[in-house]
Amino acid sequence: MYYSNLNIHIVSQESFLESAVKKAAVPQRFTITVRTFSKLTPESLKQYDLLILDGITGIQEDEIKKGLKEDAKVILYGNGEELANLQKKLGQQYEDLWIKPCQWDFITARLEHLLNKIKLEKDLWITQNYLDTAMDSIPDLIWFKDIRGAHLKVNQAFCEAVGKTKEDIQGRGHYYIWDLEPEEYAKGEYVCLETEEEVLRRKETCLFDERVKSKNGLRQFKTYKSPIFGQDGQVLGTVGIAHDVTDLQNMGTELEIVLQSMPFAILVKNSDGIILNINRKFSEYFGVSAEEMAGLDYDSWLEKLNYKFTDRQTDGCMEIAIQTDGQEHILEFHKEPIYDIFSDLVGEICICREVTVERALEQQILHNSHTDFLTGLYNRRYFYEYMAENRKDRKISMIYMDMDGFKQVNDTWGHKAGDEALILAARTMEACFPDAFVTRLGGDEFLITILGCCELAILQERAQGLLYKMEEAFSECGALEQLSASIGIAQSRDPQADIDTVLRWSDMALYRAKEQGGGRCCVYCSALDY
């Protein structure tokens, strides 16, 4: 919105005029400042927007014309002879005539009419300025044409495309503006005549793909054209907006070459998620053709793959697992945005890479780092990691087991027999405690950990059952029949109890079982009151 102050200068011997002027209703967003001079002076000819002359005295004719502001309004006030004299001196440089004697209401009404006219001119100018600024701020080509096809208004982008100024373009047609040869114009080639006729015939906005011959060679445009209607409903002309997609289409050709030569499966979609293209590798991998995929919604197509997300999701990268041919395949989808020459997002390119073998190797490496190579049980280092992540506020029970006579087996039958004993012990513990976390702490020492509530009596019963199973398993192997096992049990009712403290309790209970001859189970009793 604009706000404007009008300076009204009155040259008169009467105060009547100033009073009548100040009674006039001022238009919205306007204010007025009124000053009265007794005679016409250089000062009264400066800094005014509206001048009311009640006769001219004290200044020469050439000074009057020289002093009048070019864009200001002048009102002549006087009797018939005075007005004739004023008209002779000023020529056509006046806006209105007020003939004496004038009624107060007449002056007020005529001034209000003039103020509204000034406001209308101001509104028209600001609207025109808004339109020109908006049009020149848009990078697309914009033009208005009359019913004959003459260009009435264009923006700066249009001028740059044709290499001409707005003044040079105004009122001219395609033949001149685009520097077309007569035969080209006659054929309608590169002229867009057919599309103009279609808009005028259909009387609605239409979208066209048009090729235009410009000073920079042939250009491809996406063009919107709309009819302009008069108050009587008749078409007065058209308005057009053209978006240059030449570079984008060239990029599409280059992208196609790159797509087809890439060793990865690649999919291209637009900003609405509609699939535009896929490469040969994608067709081979998913068993679909480019024709089948074109036009499909990307999310709908992905949903039909019957996939599930893995736990490896990052920004710009999606990893899914799908079932094909009865096997699970893990796919990594990496997405990159595609922008046009105006930095507008026009789509995305999705690169699909199978990482099944890679993930399997990672899992194997992770498993190896967490487990004991010989027995496959969890190792001491992972025991602490697991407890830190999973214990939370749960109570804890530990069964510490050690084999009796293990060194003698190694010394007598060799390390191979000792390894067999360790493996046999591991499998037996897993079978007896499938719900527990079983760890090989080192050598022939093992730890069975149970998180959550567990009755001590039940725990002792299960531990005793483990000893029986161990004895039974060892007795079936001649080299190991002399082996037995000892167990120490410790529990903590305090969910915040230190892991190493409970482990030390179970080790103390195991030591007591060993002292009592082995092959038995002991409980660290003091832990019951902790």
mmCIF file of C-alpha atoms in Angstrom, residues 96-314:
data_model
loop_
_atom_site.group_PDB
_atom_site.id
_atom_site.type_symbol
_atom_site.label_atom_id
_atom_site.label_comp_id
_atom_site.label_asym_id
_atom_site.label_seq_id
_atom_site.Cartn_x
_atom_site.Cartn_y
_atom_site.Cartn_z
ATOM 1 C CA ASP A 96 -10.411 22.694 -14.549
ATOM 2 C CA LEU A 97 -12.187 26.086 -14.757
ATOM 3 C CA TRP A 98 -14.129 27.580 -11.859
ATOM 4 C CA ILE A 99 -16.227 30.572 -12.984
ATOM 5 C CA LYS A 100 -17.072 33.273 -10.451
ATOM 6 C CA PRO A 101 -19.237 33.583 -8.550
ATOM 7 C CA CYS A 102 -18.871 29.996 -7.168
ATOM 8 C CA GLN A 103 -20.875 28.462 -4.394
ATOM 9 C CA TRP A 104 -19.017 26.846 -1.522
ATOM 10 C CA ASP A 105 -20.546 23.421 -2.323
ATOM 11 C CA PHE A 106 -19.546 23.737 -5.983
ATOM 12 C CA ILE A 107 -15.879 24.259 -5.135
ATOM 13 C CA THR A 108 -15.893 21.392 -2.643
ATOM 14 C CA ALA A 109 -17.588 19.031 -5.107
ATOM 15 C CA ARG A 110 -15.295 19.924 -8.023
ATOM 16 C CA LEU A 111 -12.216 19.513 -5.827
ATOM 17 C CA GLU A 112 -13.408 16.107 -4.549
ATOM 18 C CA HIS A 113 -13.922 15.031 -8.165
ATOM 19 C CA LEU A 114 -10.373 16.123 -9.011
ATOM 20 C CA LEU A 115 -8.903 14.422 -5.926
ATOM 21 C CA ASN A 116 -10.617 11.151 -6.906
ATOM 22 C CA LYS A 117 -9.202 11.512 -10.405
ATOM 23 C CA ILE A 118 -5.697 12.018 -8.945
ATOM 24 C CA LYS A 119 -6.195 8.910 -6.777
ATOM 25 C CA LEU A 120 -7.345 6.911 -9.795
ATOM 26 C CA GLU A 121 -4.234 7.978 -11.726
ATOM 27 C CA LYS A 122 -2.084 7.077 -8.731
ATOM 28 C CA ASP A 123 -3.765 3.662 -8.386
ATOM 29 C CA LEU A 124 -3.331 3.012 -12.096
ATOM 30 C CA TRP A 125 0.342 3.916 -11.926
ATOM 31 C CA ILE A 126 1.057 1.761 -8.855
ATOM 32 C CA THR A 127 -0.866 -1.174 -10.345
ATOM 33 C CA GLN A 128 1.106 -0.855 -13.553
ATOM 34 C CA ASN A 129 4.297 -0.729 -11.518
ATOM 35 C CA TYR A 130 3.257 -3.834 -9.550
ATOM 36 C CA LEU A 131 2.568 -5.724 -12.779
ATOM 37 C CA ASP A 132 5.842 -4.692 -14.439
ATOM 38 C CA THR A 133 7.887 -5.531 -11.345
ATOM 39 C CA ALA A 134 6.194 -8.912 -10.930
ATOM 40 C CA MET A 135 6.614 -9.813 -14.610
ATOM 41 C CA ASP A 136 10.280 -8.794 -14.690
ATOM 42 C CA SER A 137 10.963 -10.789 -11.511
ATOM 43 C CA ILE A 138 9.804 -14.045 -13.142
ATOM 44 C CA PRO A 139 12.459 -16.020 -15.090
ATOM 45 C CA ASP A 140 9.850 -17.435 -17.486
ATOM 46 C CA LEU A 141 8.835 -15.583 -20.662
ATOM 47 C CA ILE A 142 5.562 -13.611 -20.238
ATOM 48 C CA TRP A 143 3.600 -11.715 -22.888
ATOM 49 C CA PHE A 144 0.200 -10.156 -23.550
ATOM 50 C CA LYS A 145 -1.189 -9.984 -27.098
ATOM 51 C CA ASP A 146 -4.278 -8.479 -28.671
ATOM 52 C CA ILE A 147 -6.729 -10.398 -30.829
ATOM 53 C CA ARG A 148 -4.599 -9.662 -33.927
ATOM 54 C CA GLY A 149 -1.470 -11.170 -32.353
ATOM 55 C CA ALA A 150 0.369 -7.896 -31.683
ATOM 56 C CA HIS A 151 2.424 -7.908 -28.475
ATOM 57 C CA LEU A 152 1.120 -5.329 -25.993
ATOM 58 C CA LYS A 153 3.354 -6.087 -23.017
ATOM 59 C CA VAL A 154 6.296 -8.433 -22.367
ATOM 60 C CA ASN A 155 8.691 -9.012 -19.459
ATOM 61 C CA GLN A 156 12.461 -8.685 -19.343
ATOM 62 C CA ALA A 157 13.004 -12.432 -19.816
ATOM 63 C CA PHE A 158 11.099 -12.222 -23.105
ATOM 64 C CA CYS A 159 13.286 -9.311 -24.241
ATOM 65 C CA GLU A 160 16.448 -11.259 -23.417
ATOM 66 C CA ALA A 161 15.204 -14.270 -25.359
ATOM 67 C CA VAL A 162 14.560 -12.283 -28.550
ATOM 68 C CA GLY A 163 17.354 -9.739 -28.120
ATOM 69 C CA LYS A 164 15.087 -6.682 -28.353
ATOM 70 C CA THR A 165 13.815 -3.955 -26.017
ATOM 71 C CA LYS A 166 10.282 -3.612 -24.725
ATOM 72 C CA GLU A 167 9.787 -0.469 -26.789
ATOM 73 C CA ASP A 168 10.924 -2.315 -29.908
ATOM 74 C CA ILE A 169 8.593 -5.267 -29.245
ATOM 75 C CA GLN A 170 5.427 -3.367 -28.324
ATOM 76 C CA GLY A 171 2.830 -3.532 -31.088
ATOM 77 C CA ARG A 172 4.820 -6.023 -33.192
ATOM 78 C CA GLY A 173 4.074 -9.625 -34.132
ATOM 79 C CA HIS A 174 6.028 -12.875 -34.361
ATOM 80 C CA TYR A 175 7.478 -12.157 -37.797
ATOM 81 C CA TYR A 176 9.472 -9.192 -36.565
ATOM 82 C CA ILE A 177 10.070 -10.165 -32.935
ATOM 83 C CA TRP A 178 11.598 -13.611 -33.603
ATOM 84 C CA ASP A 179 13.385 -12.566 -36.830
ATOM 85 C CA LEU A 180 11.571 -15.190 -38.889
ATOM 86 C CA GLU A 181 12.087 -15.722 -42.577
ATOM 87 C CA PRO A 182 8.978 -15.068 -44.719
ATOM 88 C CA GLU A 183 8.639 -18.739 -45.683
ATOM 89 C CA GLU A 184 8.855 -19.797 -42.035
ATOM 90 C CA TYR A 185 6.167 -17.323 -41.071
ATOM 91 C CA ALA A 186 3.953 -18.388 -43.981
ATOM 92 C CA LYS A 187 4.176 -22.039 -42.934
ATOM 93 C CA GLY A 188 3.605 -21.231 -39.279
ATOM 94 C CA GLU A 189 6.859 -22.995 -38.365
ATOM 95 C CA TYR A 190 8.322 -21.822 -35.042
ATOM 96 C CA VAL A 191 5.531 -19.195 -34.921
ATOM 97 C CA CYS A 192 2.999 -20.853 -32.577
ATOM 98 C CA LEU A 193 0.099 -19.737 -34.790
ATOM 99 C CA GLU A 194 -1.825 -22.978 -34.372
ATOM 100 C CA THR A 195 -1.656 -22.880 -30.587
ATOM 101 C CA GLU A 196 -2.863 -19.261 -30.522
ATOM 102 C CA GLU A 197 -5.844 -20.185 -32.685
ATOM 103 C CA GLU A 198 -6.645 -23.145 -30.409
ATOM 104 C CA VAL A 199 -6.709 -20.935 -27.301
ATOM 105 C CA LEU A 200 -8.992 -18.430 -29.034
ATOM 106 C CA ARG A 201 -11.259 -21.238 -30.219
ATOM 107 C CA ARG A 202 -11.459 -23.140 -26.922
ATOM 108 C CA LYS A 203 -11.528 -19.974 -24.783
ATOM 109 C CA GLU A 204 -9.640 -21.663 -21.932
ATOM 110 C CA THR A 205 -6.101 -22.084 -20.616
ATOM 111 C CA CYS A 206 -4.072 -24.596 -22.649
ATOM 112 C CA LEU A 207 -0.641 -26.177 -22.190
ATOM 113 C CA PHE A 208 1.631 -26.688 -25.201
ATOM 114 C CA ASP A 209 5.077 -28.023 -26.067
ATOM 115 C CA GLU A 210 6.493 -25.474 -28.502
ATOM 116 C CA ARG A 211 9.766 -25.175 -30.322
ATOM 117 C CA VAL A 212 10.876 -21.586 -30.931
ATOM 118 C CA LYS A 213 13.690 -20.256 -33.070
ATOM 119 C CA SER A 214 15.504 -17.656 -30.947
ATOM 120 C CA LYS A 215 18.737 -15.717 -31.212
ATOM 121 C CA ASN A 216 20.368 -18.575 -29.254
ATOM 122 C CA GLY A 217 19.089 -21.238 -31.637
ATOM 123 C CA LEU A 218 16.103 -23.543 -31.236
ATOM 124 C CA ARG A 219 14.573 -23.613 -27.771
ATOM 125 C CA GLN A 220 11.950 -25.955 -26.342
ATOM 126 C CA PHE A 221 9.232 -24.390 -24.184
ATOM 127 C CA LYS A 222 6.424 -25.588 -21.954
ATOM 128 C CA THR A 223 3.867 -22.865 -22.707
ATOM 129 C CA TYR A 224 0.676 -21.941 -20.898
ATOM 130 C CA LYS A 225 -1.688 -19.716 -22.906
ATOM 131 C CA SER A 226 -4.951 -18.198 -21.668
ATOM 132 C CA PRO A 227 -7.614 -16.010 -23.267
ATOM 133 C CA ILE A 228 -8.321 -12.494 -21.935
ATOM 134 C CA PHE A 229 -11.985 -11.496 -21.853
ATOM 135 C CA GLY A 230 -13.563 -8.065 -22.018
ATOM 136 C CA GLN A 231 -16.550 -6.893 -19.958
ATOM 137 C CA ASP A 232 -18.894 -8.087 -22.694
ATOM 138 C CA GLY A 233 -17.412 -11.614 -22.561
ATOM 139 C CA GLN A 234 -15.646 -11.282 -25.884
ATOM 140 C CA VAL A 235 -12.011 -12.374 -26.202
ATOM 141 C CA LEU A 236 -9.697 -9.354 -26.334
ATOM 142 C CA GLY A 237 -6.409 -11.220 -26.658
ATOM 143 C CA THR A 238 -4.196 -13.778 -24.930
ATOM 144 C CA VAL A 239 -1.585 -14.027 -22.197
ATOM 145 C CA GLY A 240 1.246 -16.545 -22.380
ATOM 146 C CA ILE A 241 3.862 -17.928 -19.971
ATOM 147 C CA ALA A 242 6.695 -20.032 -21.409
ATOM 148 C CA HIS A 243 9.118 -22.130 -19.385
ATOM 149 C CA ASP A 244 12.348 -22.999 -21.213
ATOM 150 C CA VAL A 245 12.963 -26.752 -20.820
ATOM 151 C CA THR A 246 15.668 -27.054 -23.459
ATOM 152 C CA ASP A 247 18.500 -27.593 -21.003
ATOM 153 C CA LEU A 248 16.437 -30.014 -18.957
ATOM 154 C CA GLN A 249 15.638 -32.137 -22.015
ATOM 155 C CA ASN A 250 19.291 -32.074 -23.065
ATOM 156 C CA MET A 251 20.175 -33.198 -19.576
ATOM 157 C CA GLY A 252 17.607 -35.985 -19.954
ATOM 158 C CA THR A 253 19.384 -37.270 -23.060
ATOM 159 C CA GLU A 254 22.730 -37.208 -21.315
ATOM 160 C CA LEU A 255 21.229 -38.833 -18.245
ATOM 161 C CA GLU A 256 19.788 -41.638 -20.389
ATOM 162 C CA ILE A 257 23.265 -42.478 -21.686
ATOM 163 C CA VAL A 258 24.653 -42.519 -18.169
ATOM 164 C CA LEU A 259 21.728 -44.564 -16.852
ATOM 165 C CA GLN A 260 22.099 -47.335 -19.377
ATOM 166 C CA SER A 261 25.852 -47.657 -18.847
ATOM 167 C CA MET A 262 25.769 -47.822 -15.039
ATOM 168 C CA PRO A 263 26.456 -51.213 -13.367
ATOM 169 C CA PHE A 264 23.778 -50.524 -10.726
ATOM 170 C CA ALA A 265 19.993 -50.708 -10.967
ATOM 171 C CA ILE A 266 18.726 -47.124 -11.413
ATOM 172 C CA LEU A 267 15.230 -45.617 -11.353
ATOM 173 C CA VAL A 268 14.223 -42.016 -12.106
ATOM 174 C CA LYS A 269 10.996 -40.472 -10.784
ATOM 175 C CA ASN A 270 9.478 -37.002 -10.922
ATOM 176 C CA SER A 271 8.628 -34.710 -8.015
ATOM 177 C CA ASP A 272 5.181 -36.344 -7.685
ATOM 178 C CA GLY A 273 6.702 -39.807 -7.240
ATOM 179 C CA ILE A 274 5.787 -41.038 -10.730
ATOM 180 C CA ILE A 275 8.388 -43.333 -12.322
ATOM 181 C CA LEU A 276 9.859 -41.848 -15.500
ATOM 182 C CA ASN A 277 12.573 -44.296 -16.467
ATOM 183 C CA ILE A 278 14.698 -47.279 -15.419
ATOM 184 C CA ASN A 279 17.955 -48.629 -16.812
ATOM 185 C CA ARG A 280 18.787 -52.049 -18.249
ATOM 186 C CA LYS A 281 20.321 -53.248 -14.983
ATOM 187 C CA PHE A 282 17.087 -52.440 -13.165
ATOM 188 C CA SER A 283 15.096 -54.379 -15.781
ATOM 189 C CA GLU A 284 17.384 -57.385 -15.391
ATOM 190 C CA TYR A 285 17.264 -57.359 -11.610
ATOM 191 C CA PHE A 286 13.513 -56.899 -11.090
ATOM 192 C CA GLY A 287 12.325 -58.568 -14.290
ATOM 193 C CA VAL A 288 10.373 -55.557 -15.558
ATOM 194 C CA SER A 289 10.653 -53.409 -18.678
ATOM 195 C CA ALA A 290 10.944 -49.636 -18.881
ATOM 196 C CA GLU A 291 7.557 -49.534 -20.637
ATOM 197 C CA GLU A 292 5.894 -51.420 -17.773
ATOM 198 C CA MET A 293 7.390 -49.151 -15.108
ATOM 199 C CA ALA A 294 6.843 -45.775 -16.803
ATOM 200 C CA GLY A 295 3.929 -43.899 -15.245
ATOM 201 C CA LEU A 296 3.658 -46.085 -12.131
ATOM 202 C CA ASP A 297 3.612 -44.574 -8.657
ATOM 203 C CA TYR A 298 6.971 -45.344 -7.007
ATOM 204 C CA ASP A 299 5.575 -45.957 -3.505
ATOM 205 C CA SER A 300 2.837 -48.259 -4.843
ATOM 206 C CA TRP A 301 5.358 -50.248 -6.862
ATOM 207 C CA LEU A 302 7.679 -50.569 -3.856
ATOM 208 C CA GLU A 303 4.791 -51.736 -1.670
ATOM 209 C CA LYS A 304 4.058 -54.600 -4.073
ATOM 210 C CA LEU A 305 7.599 -55.899 -3.619
ATOM 211 C CA ASN A 306 6.476 -57.258 -0.233
ATOM 212 C CA TYR A 307 9.496 -55.812 1.515
ATOM 213 C CA LYS A 308 10.465 -55.057 5.077
ATOM 214 C CA PHE A 309 12.819 -52.390 6.357
ATOM 215 C CA THR A 310 16.110 -53.406 7.899
ATOM 216 C CA ASP A 311 17.600 -51.616 10.910
ATOM 217 C CA ARG A 312 20.023 -49.666 8.731
ATOM 218 C CA GLN A 313 18.052 -46.560 7.667
ATOM 219 C CA THR A 314 19.848 -43.244 7.113
#
